[in-house]
């Protein structure tokens, strides 16, 4: 008896640690808004639930996704799907209907499914996120001029730009961070961040990196450039005049967002079923 208590305590602790693990933390945080109706008893009829799965889906912009609306209603009416997305194919089975949603371009879309069972209507919601991880994050070799480094970082083929944060770091230290929330375009884009950095003597010969990060409603996506060492590269005299005029007009930061080409990839569109 005396030895059983610590043992059960040990198991309890293990169970608590496993159950409260943080591996699912980020995903779990997302699951707040959309969810199916809970199976609650309603008057005389049997508990009735509606589910739309997956609750969260991430697709590349222009891609497609299948959502499955199911319920435990023995004789459901035809479910109704409410969405701004374009509907594609549909598959039906006992108690479920699976819908294909095409050409997802909005960074976030809510889809709702309504099922009516014996006069009672319940609904479930899914959220679809469209994003494209940068194809590349490239930091140009820094150029030193008048004691300042020009740091230029290119983030290519990225979406949605408005949720991107580009950060320049020297080692663990943040040199500069820029949130691009004012860009609301609905296409893939190339982003160039230019920053004039007044480096201290201890910064020379240190590796500098550029980081692109999304926070899409809790879904975190990160990409980084290869490190570039701060060498004492000085501009040639001809390019100097032009460079300093353009820099003077920029107040330190230049941000260029290239309009992306029309993103037609019907053929490569993902159609998981
Ligand atoms: C849809 O969900 C139901 C119930 O969970 C399942 O039985 C069915 O196989 C699913 N259909 C598809 C196409 O995934
Ligand atoms: C974006 O960058 C890529 C790679 O550098 C290039 O091929 C493409 O043409 C650029 N697109 C735009 C719209 O600037």
PDB file of C-alpha atoms and ligand atoms in Angstrom:
ATOM      1  CA  UNK A   1       0.000   0.000   0.000  1.00  0.00           C
ATOM      2  CA  UNK A   2       2.758   2.389   1.025  1.00  0.00           C
ATOM      3  CA  UNK A   3       4.663   1.724  -2.190  1.00  0.00           C
ATOM      4  CA  UNK A   4       1.586   1.879  -4.406  1.00  0.00           C
ATOM      5  CA  UNK A   5       0.903   5.499  -3.772  1.00  0.00           C
ATOM      6  CA  UNK A   6       4.209   6.904  -5.191  1.00  0.00           C
ATOM      7  CA  UNK A   7       3.861   4.547  -8.145  1.00  0.00           C
ATOM      8  CA  UNK A   8       0.368   5.712  -9.010  1.00  0.00           C
ATOM      9  CA  UNK A   9       1.543   9.279  -8.517  1.00  0.00           C
ATOM     10  CA  UNK A  10       4.330   8.575 -10.997  1.00  0.00           C
ATOM     11  CA  UNK A  11       1.862   7.263 -13.574  1.00  0.00           C
ATOM     12  CA  UNK A  12      -0.400  10.184 -12.969  1.00  0.00           C
ATOM     13  CA  UNK A  13       2.500  12.548 -13.650  1.00  0.00           C
ATOM     14  CA  UNK A  14       3.465  10.697 -16.818  1.00  0.00           C
ATOM     15  CA  UNK A  15      -0.134  10.803 -18.010  1.00  0.00           C
ATOM     16  CA  UNK A  16      -0.319  14.513 -17.198  1.00  0.00           C
ATOM     17  CA  UNK A  17       2.892  15.200 -19.084  1.00  0.00           C
ATOM     18  CA  UNK A  18       1.813  13.223 -22.138  1.00  0.00           C
ATOM     19  CA  UNK A  19      -1.680  14.652 -22.122  1.00  0.00           C
ATOM     20  CA  UNK A  20      -0.534  18.232 -21.667  1.00  0.00           C
ATOM     21  CA  UNK A  21       2.281  17.960 -24.203  1.00  0.00           C
ATOM     22  CA  UNK A  22       3.001  21.057 -26.228  1.00  0.00           C
ATOM     23  CA  UNK A  23       3.532  19.360 -29.590  1.00  0.00           C
ATOM     24  CA  UNK A  24      -0.015  20.102 -30.643  1.00  0.00           C
ATOM     25  CA  UNK A  25      -0.070  23.465 -28.918  1.00  0.00           C
ATOM     26  CA  UNK A  26       0.060  25.648 -31.985  1.00  0.00           C
ATOM     27  CA  UNK A  27      -2.463  23.611 -33.910  1.00  0.00           C
ATOM     28  CA  UNK A  28      -4.706  23.392 -30.930  1.00  0.00           C
ATOM     29  CA  UNK A  29      -4.667  27.155 -30.498  1.00  0.00           C
ATOM     30  CA  UNK A  30      -6.209  27.549 -33.887  1.00  0.00           C
ATOM     31  CA  UNK A  31      -9.199  25.425 -33.098  1.00  0.00           C
ATOM     32  CA  UNK A  32     -11.292  28.102 -31.481  1.00  0.00           C
ATOM     33  CA  UNK A  33     -13.787  29.553 -33.911  1.00  0.00           C
ATOM     34  CA  UNK A  34     -15.012  27.030 -36.433  1.00  0.00           C
ATOM     35  CA  UNK A  35     -16.203  23.717 -35.153  1.00  0.00           C
ATOM     36  CA  UNK A  36     -19.085  21.330 -35.489  1.00  0.00           C
ATOM     37  CA  UNK A  37     -22.199  21.555 -33.441  1.00  0.00           C
ATOM     38  CA  UNK A  38     -21.822  19.568 -30.228  1.00  0.00           C
ATOM     39  CA  UNK A  39     -24.019  16.526 -29.766  1.00  0.00           C
ATOM     40  CA  UNK A  40     -26.536  17.963 -27.356  1.00  0.00           C
ATOM     41  CA  UNK A  41     -29.905  16.437 -26.615  1.00  0.00           C
ATOM     42  CA  UNK A  42     -32.695  18.441 -28.118  1.00  0.00           C
ATOM     43  CA  UNK A  43     -36.134  17.772 -26.793  1.00  0.00           C
ATOM     44  CA  UNK A  44     -37.561  14.463 -27.853  1.00  0.00           C
ATOM     45  CA  UNK A  45     -35.327  13.781 -30.893  1.00  0.00           C
ATOM     46  CA  UNK A  46     -31.963  12.002 -30.666  1.00  0.00           C
ATOM     47  CA  UNK A  47     -28.763  14.072 -30.265  1.00  0.00           C
ATOM     48  CA  UNK A  48     -27.916  15.392 -33.676  1.00  0.00           C
ATOM     49  CA  UNK A  49     -24.520  16.605 -34.852  1.00  0.00           C
ATOM     50  CA  UNK A  50     -23.018  18.054 -38.029  1.00  0.00           C
ATOM     51  CA  UNK A  51     -19.319  17.945 -38.849  1.00  0.00           C
ATOM     52  CA  UNK A  52     -17.333  19.593 -41.610  1.00  0.00           C
ATOM     53  CA  UNK A  53     -13.846  18.192 -42.032  1.00  0.00           C
ATOM     54  CA  UNK A  54     -11.086  19.110 -42.121  1.00  0.00           C
ATOM     55  CA  UNK A  55     -11.755  22.075 -39.861  1.00  0.00           C
ATOM     56  CA  UNK A  56      -8.636  23.781 -41.195  1.00  0.00           C
ATOM     57  CA  UNK A  57      -7.026  23.323 -44.570  1.00  0.00           C
ATOM     58  CA  UNK A  58      -4.097  25.140 -46.160  1.00  0.00           C
ATOM     59  CA  UNK A  59      -3.748  25.191 -49.945  1.00  0.00           C
ATOM     60  CA  UNK A  60      -1.530  27.042 -52.411  1.00  0.00           C
ATOM     61  CA  UNK A  61      -3.251  30.104 -53.922  1.00  0.00           C
ATOM     62  CA  UNK A  62      -5.414  28.969 -56.804  1.00  0.00           C
ATOM     63  CA  UNK A  63      -5.538  25.434 -55.411  1.00  0.00           C
ATOM     64  CA  UNK A  64      -8.520  23.310 -54.477  1.00  0.00           C
ATOM     65  CA  UNK A  65      -9.624  21.306 -51.468  1.00  0.00           C
ATOM     66  CA  UNK A  66     -12.256  18.714 -50.522  1.00  0.00           C
ATOM     67  CA  UNK A  67     -14.488  19.212 -47.495  1.00  0.00           C
ATOM     68  CA  UNK A  68     -16.653  16.487 -46.064  1.00  0.00           C
ATOM     69  CA  UNK A  69     -19.928  17.453 -44.414  1.00  0.00           C
ATOM     70  CA  UNK A  70     -21.340  14.610 -42.349  1.00  0.00           C
ATOM     71  CA  UNK A  71     -24.062  14.168 -39.776  1.00  0.00           C
ATOM     72  CA  UNK A  72     -25.635  11.426 -37.738  1.00  0.00           C
ATOM     73  CA  UNK A  73     -29.127  12.247 -38.980  1.00  0.00           C
ATOM     74  CA  UNK A  74     -30.800   9.056 -40.179  1.00  0.00           C
ATOM     75  CA  UNK A  75     -32.818  10.869 -42.847  1.00  0.00           C
ATOM     76  CA  UNK A  76     -31.059  14.176 -43.509  1.00  0.00           C
ATOM     77  CA  UNK A  77     -32.181  16.669 -46.050  1.00  0.00           C
ATOM     78  CA  UNK A  78     -29.588  17.606 -48.661  1.00  0.00           C
ATOM     79  CA  UNK A  79     -26.881  19.624 -46.805  1.00  0.00           C
ATOM     80  CA  UNK A  80     -26.425  23.258 -47.827  1.00  0.00           C
ATOM     81  CA  UNK A  81     -22.937  24.675 -48.188  1.00  0.00           C
ATOM     82  CA  UNK A  82     -22.388  28.399 -47.745  1.00  0.00           C
ATOM     83  CA  UNK A  83     -19.140  29.732 -49.188  1.00  0.00           C
ATOM     84  CA  UNK A  84     -17.763  32.365 -51.513  1.00  0.00           C
ATOM     85  CA  UNK A  85     -15.518  29.780 -53.094  1.00  0.00           C
ATOM     86  CA  UNK A  86     -16.365  28.063 -56.328  1.00  0.00           C
ATOM     87  CA  UNK A  87     -17.813  24.591 -56.049  1.00  0.00           C
ATOM     88  CA  UNK A  88     -16.397  21.758 -58.101  1.00  0.00           C
ATOM     89  CA  UNK A  89     -17.297  18.099 -57.895  1.00  0.00           C
ATOM     90  CA  UNK A  90     -19.451  16.508 -55.254  1.00  0.00           C
ATOM     91  CA  UNK A  91     -19.490  12.991 -53.805  1.00  0.00           C
ATOM     92  CA  UNK A  92     -22.197  11.526 -51.663  1.00  0.00           C
ATOM     93  CA  UNK A  93     -22.408   8.632 -49.259  1.00  0.00           C
ATOM     94  CA  UNK A  94     -24.592   7.539 -46.366  1.00  0.00           C
ATOM     95  CA  UNK A  95     -24.689  10.478 -43.953  1.00  0.00           C
ATOM     96  CA  UNK A  96     -22.063  12.561 -45.757  1.00  0.00           C
ATOM     97  CA  UNK A  97     -21.493  14.785 -48.772  1.00  0.00           C
ATOM     98  CA  UNK A  98     -17.990  15.710 -49.903  1.00  0.00           C
ATOM     99  CA  UNK A  99     -17.513  18.991 -51.781  1.00  0.00           C
ATOM    100  CA  UNK A 100     -14.607  20.142 -53.874  1.00  0.00           C
ATOM    101  CA  UNK A 101     -13.813  23.860 -53.603  1.00  0.00           C
ATOM    102  CA  UNK A 102     -11.870  25.359 -56.455  1.00  0.00           C
ATOM    103  CA  UNK A 103      -9.524  28.244 -57.085  1.00  0.00           C
ATOM    104  CA  UNK A 104      -8.936  29.301 -53.480  1.00  0.00           C
ATOM    105  CA  UNK A 105      -7.390  32.760 -53.633  1.00  0.00           C
ATOM    106  CA  UNK A 106      -8.539  34.621 -50.545  1.00  0.00           C
ATOM    107  CA  UNK A 107      -5.987  34.050 -47.796  1.00  0.00           C
ATOM    108  CA  UNK A 108      -8.767  32.916 -45.471  1.00  0.00           C
ATOM    109  CA  UNK A 109     -12.238  31.628 -46.316  1.00  0.00           C
ATOM    110  CA  UNK A 110     -14.885  30.267 -44.008  1.00  0.00           C
ATOM    111  CA  UNK A 111     -17.112  27.519 -45.328  1.00  0.00           C
ATOM    112  CA  UNK A 112     -20.317  26.528 -43.521  1.00  0.00           C
ATOM    113  CA  UNK A 113     -22.406  23.435 -43.929  1.00  0.00           C
ATOM    114  CA  UNK A 114     -26.044  23.328 -42.777  1.00  0.00           C
ATOM    115  CA  UNK A 115     -27.932  20.102 -42.255  1.00  0.00           C
ATOM    116  CA  UNK A 116     -31.600  19.909 -41.378  1.00  0.00           C
ATOM    117  CA  UNK A 117     -32.831  16.836 -39.527  1.00  0.00           C
ATOM    118  CA  UNK A 118     -36.479  16.434 -38.557  1.00  0.00           C
ATOM    119  CA  UNK A 119     -37.012  20.188 -38.774  1.00  0.00           C
ATOM    120  CA  UNK A 120     -33.905  21.112 -36.751  1.00  0.00           C
ATOM    121  CA  UNK A 121     -30.953  22.788 -38.511  1.00  0.00           C
ATOM    122  CA  UNK A 122     -27.374  22.600 -37.307  1.00  0.00           C
ATOM    123  CA  UNK A 123     -24.174  23.839 -38.882  1.00  0.00           C
ATOM    124  CA  UNK A 124     -20.434  23.283 -38.907  1.00  0.00           C
ATOM    125  CA  UNK A 125     -17.636  25.542 -40.152  1.00  0.00           C
ATOM    126  CA  UNK A 126     -14.229  25.039 -41.750  1.00  0.00           C
ATOM    127  CA  UNK A 127     -11.552  27.577 -42.496  1.00  0.00           C
ATOM    128  CA  UNK A 128      -9.440  27.402 -45.627  1.00  0.00           C
ATOM    129  CA  UNK A 129      -6.172  29.291 -45.757  1.00  0.00           C
ATOM    130  CA  UNK A 130      -4.356  29.951 -49.020  1.00  0.00           C
ATOM    131  CA  UNK A 131      -0.652  30.623 -48.760  1.00  0.00           C
ATOM    132  CA  UNK A 132       2.541  30.117 -50.665  1.00  0.00           C
ATOM    133  CA  UNK A 133       5.819  29.707 -48.810  1.00  0.00           C
ATOM    134  CA  UNK A 134       8.506  31.889 -50.454  1.00  0.00           C
ATOM    135  CA  UNK A 135      10.282  30.129 -53.281  1.00  0.00           C
ATOM    136  CA  UNK A 136      13.482  31.814 -52.132  1.00  0.00           C
ATOM    137  CA  UNK A 137      14.779  34.265 -49.531  1.00  0.00           C
ATOM    138  CA  UNK A 138      18.013  35.820 -50.757  1.00  0.00           C
ATOM    139  CA  UNK A 139      20.175  38.404 -49.029  1.00  0.00           C
ATOM    140  CA  UNK A 140      22.446  40.287 -51.414  1.00  0.00           C
ATOM    141  CA  UNK A 141      26.057  40.741 -50.309  1.00  0.00           C
ATOM    142  CA  UNK A 142      25.945  43.894 -48.130  1.00  0.00           C
ATOM    143  CA  UNK A 143      27.660  46.940 -49.563  1.00  0.00           C
ATOM    144  CA  UNK A 144      29.373  49.418 -47.247  1.00  0.00           C
ATOM    145  CA  UNK A 145      29.071  53.093 -48.052  1.00  0.00           C
ATOM    146  CA  UNK A 146      29.672  56.100 -45.778  1.00  0.00           C
ATOM    147  CA  UNK A 147      29.797  53.811 -42.780  1.00  0.00           C
ATOM    148  CA  UNK A 148      26.440  52.232 -43.590  1.00  0.00           C
ATOM    149  CA  UNK A 149      25.629  48.859 -45.032  1.00  0.00           C
ATOM    150  CA  UNK A 150      22.919  48.466 -47.616  1.00  0.00           C
ATOM    151  CA  UNK A 151      21.125  45.237 -46.741  1.00  0.00           C
ATOM    152  CA  UNK A 152      18.816  44.043 -49.501  1.00  0.00           C
ATOM    153  CA  UNK A 153      16.644  40.986 -49.096  1.00  0.00           C
ATOM    154  CA  UNK A 154      14.550  39.415 -51.868  1.00  0.00           C
ATOM    155  CA  UNK A 155      11.583  37.234 -50.990  1.00  0.00           C
ATOM    156  CA  UNK A 156      10.172  35.666 -54.146  1.00  0.00           C
ATOM    157  CA  UNK A 157       6.859  34.068 -55.113  1.00  0.00           C
ATOM    158  CA  UNK A 158       5.132  34.608 -51.836  1.00  0.00           C
ATOM    159  CA  UNK A 159       1.465  34.907 -50.771  1.00  0.00           C
ATOM    160  CA  UNK A 160      -0.237  36.599 -48.951  1.00  0.00           C
ATOM    161  CA  UNK A 161       2.223  39.491 -48.723  1.00  0.00           C
ATOM    162  CA  UNK A 162       0.107  41.350 -46.171  1.00  0.00           C
ATOM    163  CA  UNK A 163       0.831  38.673 -43.556  1.00  0.00           C
ATOM    164  CA  UNK A 164       4.547  38.636 -44.112  1.00  0.00           C
ATOM    165  CA  UNK A 165       7.114  39.948 -41.665  1.00  0.00           C
ATOM    166  CA  UNK A 166      10.652  40.307 -43.017  1.00  0.00           C
ATOM    167  CA  UNK A 167      13.415  40.496 -40.413  1.00  0.00           C
ATOM    168  CA  UNK A 168      17.135  41.147 -40.788  1.00  0.00           C
ATOM    169  CA  UNK A 169      19.331  39.641 -38.104  1.00  0.00           C
ATOM    170  CA  UNK A 170      22.950  39.741 -37.151  1.00  0.00           C
ATOM    171  CA  UNK A 171      23.435  36.533 -35.206  1.00  0.00           C
ATOM    172  CA  UNK A 172      20.567  36.421 -32.710  1.00  0.00           C
ATOM    173  CA  UNK A 173      20.098  40.202 -32.789  1.00  0.00           C
ATOM    174  CA  UNK A 174      17.312  41.836 -34.792  1.00  0.00           C
ATOM    175  CA  UNK A 175      18.673  44.618 -36.983  1.00  0.00           C
ATOM    176  CA  UNK A 176      15.360  45.524 -38.532  1.00  0.00           C
ATOM    177  CA  UNK A 177      11.889  44.034 -38.863  1.00  0.00           C
ATOM    178  CA  UNK A 178       9.189  45.104 -41.250  1.00  0.00           C
ATOM    179  CA  UNK A 179       5.558  43.986 -41.350  1.00  0.00           C
ATOM    180  CA  UNK A 180       3.997  44.245 -44.793  1.00  0.00           C
ATOM    181  CA  UNK A 181       0.393  44.425 -43.661  1.00  0.00           C
ATOM    182  CA  UNK A 182      -0.379  47.361 -45.927  1.00  0.00           C
ATOM    183  CA  UNK A 183      -0.065  45.107 -48.971  1.00  0.00           C
ATOM    184  CA  UNK A 184      -3.378  43.519 -49.720  1.00  0.00           C
ATOM    185  CA  UNK A 185      -2.832  42.142 -53.232  1.00  0.00           C
ATOM    186  CA  UNK A 186      -4.352  38.787 -54.058  1.00  0.00           C
ATOM    187  CA  UNK A 187      -1.504  37.504 -56.185  1.00  0.00           C
ATOM    188  CA  UNK A 188       1.862  35.966 -55.674  1.00  0.00           C
ATOM    189  CA  UNK A 189       4.479  38.672 -55.331  1.00  0.00           C
ATOM    190  CA  UNK A 190       8.188  39.324 -55.090  1.00  0.00           C
ATOM    191  CA  UNK A 191       9.183  41.506 -52.181  1.00  0.00           C
ATOM    192  CA  UNK A 192      12.451  43.392 -51.831  1.00  0.00           C
ATOM    193  CA  UNK A 193      13.325  44.949 -48.499  1.00  0.00           C
ATOM    194  CA  UNK A 194      16.201  47.416 -48.478  1.00  0.00           C
ATOM    195  CA  UNK A 195      17.591  48.715 -45.232  1.00  0.00           C
ATOM    196  CA  UNK A 196      20.495  51.050 -44.487  1.00  0.00           C
ATOM    197  CA  UNK A 197      22.288  49.788 -41.444  1.00  0.00           C
ATOM    198  CA  UNK A 198      24.775  51.740 -39.423  1.00  0.00           C
ATOM    199  CA  UNK A 199      26.920  48.831 -38.265  1.00  0.00           C
ATOM    200  CA  UNK A 200      29.189  49.102 -35.254  1.00  0.00           C
ATOM    201  CA  UNK A 201      32.843  48.016 -35.293  1.00  0.00           C
ATOM    202  CA  UNK A 202      31.948  44.661 -33.748  1.00  0.00           C
ATOM    203  CA  UNK A 203      29.457  43.913 -36.542  1.00  0.00           C
ATOM    204  CA  UNK A 204      32.041  43.592 -39.302  1.00  0.00           C
ATOM    205  CA  UNK A 205      32.724  40.062 -40.455  1.00  0.00           C
ATOM    206  CA  UNK A 206      29.577  38.874 -38.726  1.00  0.00           C
ATOM    207  CA  UNK A 207      26.974  36.722 -40.501  1.00  0.00           C
ATOM    208  CA  UNK A 208      23.722  38.487 -41.377  1.00  0.00           C
ATOM    209  CA  UNK A 209      20.531  36.648 -42.324  1.00  0.00           C
ATOM    210  CA  UNK A 210      17.110  37.570 -43.678  1.00  0.00           C
ATOM    211  CA  UNK A 211      13.958  35.857 -42.382  1.00  0.00           C
ATOM    212  CA  UNK A 212      10.477  35.781 -43.859  1.00  0.00           C
ATOM    213  CA  UNK A 213       7.686  34.756 -41.521  1.00  0.00           C
ATOM    214  CA  UNK A 214       3.926  34.369 -41.863  1.00  0.00           C
ATOM    215  CA  UNK A 215       1.392  34.235 -39.112  1.00  0.00           C
ATOM    216  CA  UNK A 216      -1.770  33.093 -40.831  1.00  0.00           C
ATOM    217  CA  UNK A 217      -4.315  33.046 -38.090  1.00  0.00           C
ATOM    218  CA  UNK A 218      -2.038  30.853 -35.972  1.00  0.00           C
ATOM    219  CA  UNK A 219      -0.385  28.909 -38.765  1.00  0.00           C
ATOM    220  CA  UNK A 220       3.291  29.928 -38.654  1.00  0.00           C
ATOM    221  CA  UNK A 221       5.453  29.575 -41.769  1.00  0.00           C
ATOM    222  CA  UNK A 222       9.136  30.515 -41.714  1.00  0.00           C
ATOM    223  CA  UNK A 223      11.865  30.752 -44.371  1.00  0.00           C
ATOM    224  CA  UNK A 224      15.378  32.130 -44.073  1.00  0.00           C
ATOM    225  CA  UNK A 225      18.189  33.193 -46.331  1.00  0.00           C
ATOM    226  CA  UNK A 226      21.667  31.756 -46.277  1.00  0.00           C
ATOM    227  CA  UNK A 227      23.954  33.815 -44.002  1.00  0.00           C
ATOM    228  CA  UNK A 228      25.991  36.553 -45.632  1.00  0.00           C
ATOM    229  CA  UNK A 229      29.123  37.883 -43.980  1.00  0.00           C
ATOM    230  CA  UNK A 230      29.588  41.630 -43.634  1.00  0.00           C
ATOM    231  CA  UNK A 231      32.684  42.284 -45.674  1.00  0.00           C
ATOM    232  CA  UNK A 232      34.122  45.707 -46.357  1.00  0.00           C
ATOM    233  CA  UNK A 233      32.739  45.934 -49.894  1.00  0.00           C
ATOM    234  CA  UNK A 234      32.680  49.523 -51.086  1.00  0.00           C
ATOM    235  CA  UNK A 235      30.723  50.819 -54.044  1.00  0.00           C
ATOM    236  CA  UNK A 236      32.512  51.886 -57.210  1.00  0.00           C
ATOM    237  CA  UNK A 237      32.549  55.724 -57.678  1.00  0.00           C
ATOM    238  CA  UNK A 238      30.201  55.677 -60.750  1.00  0.00           C
ATOM    239  CA  UNK A 239      27.372  53.888 -59.002  1.00  0.00           C
ATOM    240  CA  UNK A 240      27.828  56.031 -55.903  1.00  0.00           C
ATOM    241  CA  UNK A 241      26.031  59.179 -57.123  1.00  0.00           C
ATOM    242  CA  UNK A 242      22.999  57.270 -58.318  1.00  0.00           C
ATOM    243  CA  UNK A 243      22.872  55.161 -55.212  1.00  0.00           C
ATOM    244  CA  UNK A 244      23.015  58.087 -52.815  1.00  0.00           C
ATOM    245  CA  UNK A 245      20.269  60.030 -54.621  1.00  0.00           C
ATOM    246  CA  UNK A 246      17.901  57.118 -54.549  1.00  0.00           C
ATOM    247  CA  UNK A 247      18.754  56.385 -50.950  1.00  0.00           C
ATOM    248  CA  UNK A 248      18.211  60.013 -49.924  1.00  0.00           C
ATOM    249  CA  UNK A 249      14.664  59.783 -51.220  1.00  0.00           C
ATOM    250  CA  UNK A 250      13.980  56.621 -49.319  1.00  0.00           C
ATOM    251  CA  UNK A 251      14.483  57.586 -45.704  1.00  0.00           C
ATOM    252  CA  UNK A 252      16.296  54.358 -45.056  1.00  0.00           C
ATOM    253  CA  UNK A 253      13.788  51.784 -46.155  1.00  0.00           C
ATOM    254  CA  UNK A 254      12.706  50.794 -49.571  1.00  0.00           C
ATOM    255  CA  UNK A 255      10.108  48.196 -50.049  1.00  0.00           C
ATOM    256  CA  UNK A 256       9.229  47.043 -53.493  1.00  0.00           C
ATOM    257  CA  UNK A 257       6.475  44.598 -54.114  1.00  0.00           C
ATOM    258  CA  UNK A 258       6.380  43.245 -57.614  1.00  0.00           C
ATOM    259  CA  UNK A 259       3.012  42.413 -59.075  1.00  0.00           C
ATOM    260  CA  UNK A 260       2.950  38.744 -59.731  1.00  0.00           C
ATOM    261  CA  UNK A 261       2.087  37.022 -62.927  1.00  0.00           C
ATOM    262  CA  UNK A 262      -1.370  35.548 -63.165  1.00  0.00           C
ATOM    263  CA  UNK A 263      -1.278  32.375 -61.256  1.00  0.00           C
ATOM    264  CA  UNK A 264      -2.936  29.842 -63.517  1.00  0.00           C
ATOM    265  CA  UNK A 265      -2.095  26.400 -62.434  1.00  0.00           C
ATOM    266  CA  UNK A 266      -5.293  24.484 -63.015  1.00  0.00           C
ATOM    267  CA  UNK A 267      -3.247  21.591 -64.342  1.00  0.00           C
ATOM    268  CA  UNK A 268      -1.052  21.328 -61.277  1.00  0.00           C
ATOM    269  CA  UNK A 269      -3.889  22.049 -58.899  1.00  0.00           C
ATOM    270  CA  UNK A 270      -4.023  19.624 -56.033  1.00  0.00           C
ATOM    271  CA  UNK A 271      -7.088  17.429 -55.951  1.00  0.00           C
ATOM    272  CA  UNK A 272      -6.750  15.270 -52.915  1.00  0.00           C
ATOM    273  CA  UNK A 273      -9.742  13.085 -52.241  1.00  0.00           C
TER     274      UNK A 273
HETATM  275  C1  LIG B   1     -16.844  11.630 -45.171  1.00  0.00           C
HETATM  276  O1  LIG B   1     -17.048  11.424 -43.772  1.00  0.00           O
HETATM  277  C2  LIG B   1     -17.717  10.222 -43.466  1.00  0.00           C
HETATM  278  C3  LIG B   1     -17.994  10.216 -41.986  1.00  0.00           C
HETATM  279  O2  LIG B   1     -16.884  10.602 -41.236  1.00  0.00           O
HETATM  280  C4  LIG B   1     -16.860   9.040 -43.928  1.00  0.00           C
HETATM  281  O3  LIG B   1     -17.512   7.838 -43.637  1.00  0.00           O
HETATM  282  C5  LIG B   1     -16.629   9.174 -45.431  1.00  0.00           C
HETATM  283  O4  LIG B   1     -15.789   8.143 -45.875  1.00  0.00           O
HETATM  284  C6  LIG B   1     -16.019  10.515 -45.756  1.00  0.00           C
HETATM  285  N1  LIG B   1     -15.959  10.667 -47.206  1.00  0.00           N
HETATM  286  C7  LIG B   1     -14.873  11.080 -47.856  1.00  0.00           C
HETATM  287  C8  LIG B   1     -14.981  11.221 -49.329  1.00  0.00           C
HETATM  288  O5  LIG B   1     -13.847  11.345 -47.260  1.00  0.00           O
HETATM  289  C1  LIG B   2       9.923  37.266 -59.190  1.00  0.00           C
HETATM  290  O1  LIG B   2      11.202  36.726 -59.044  1.00  0.00           O
HETATM  291  C2  LIG B   2      11.452  35.603 -59.867  1.00  0.00           C
HETATM  292  C3  LIG B   2      12.792  35.011 -59.478  1.00  0.00           C
HETATM  293  O2  LIG B   2      13.733  36.006 -59.210  1.00  0.00           O
HETATM  294  C4  LIG B   2      11.369  36.023 -61.328  1.00  0.00           C
HETATM  295  O3  LIG B   2      11.601  34.907 -62.155  1.00  0.00           O
HETATM  296  C5  LIG B   2       9.985  36.591 -61.590  1.00  0.00           C
HETATM  297  O4  LIG B   2       9.915  37.081 -62.898  1.00  0.00           O
HETATM  298  C6  LIG B   2       9.676  37.715 -60.610  1.00  0.00           C
HETATM  299  N1  LIG B   2       8.313  38.124 -60.797  1.00  0.00           N
HETATM  300  C7  LIG B   2       7.910  39.404 -60.733  1.00  0.00           C
HETATM  301  C8  LIG B   2       6.478  39.658 -60.938  1.00  0.00           C
HETATM  302  O5  LIG B   2       8.682  40.315 -60.494  1.00  0.00           O
END
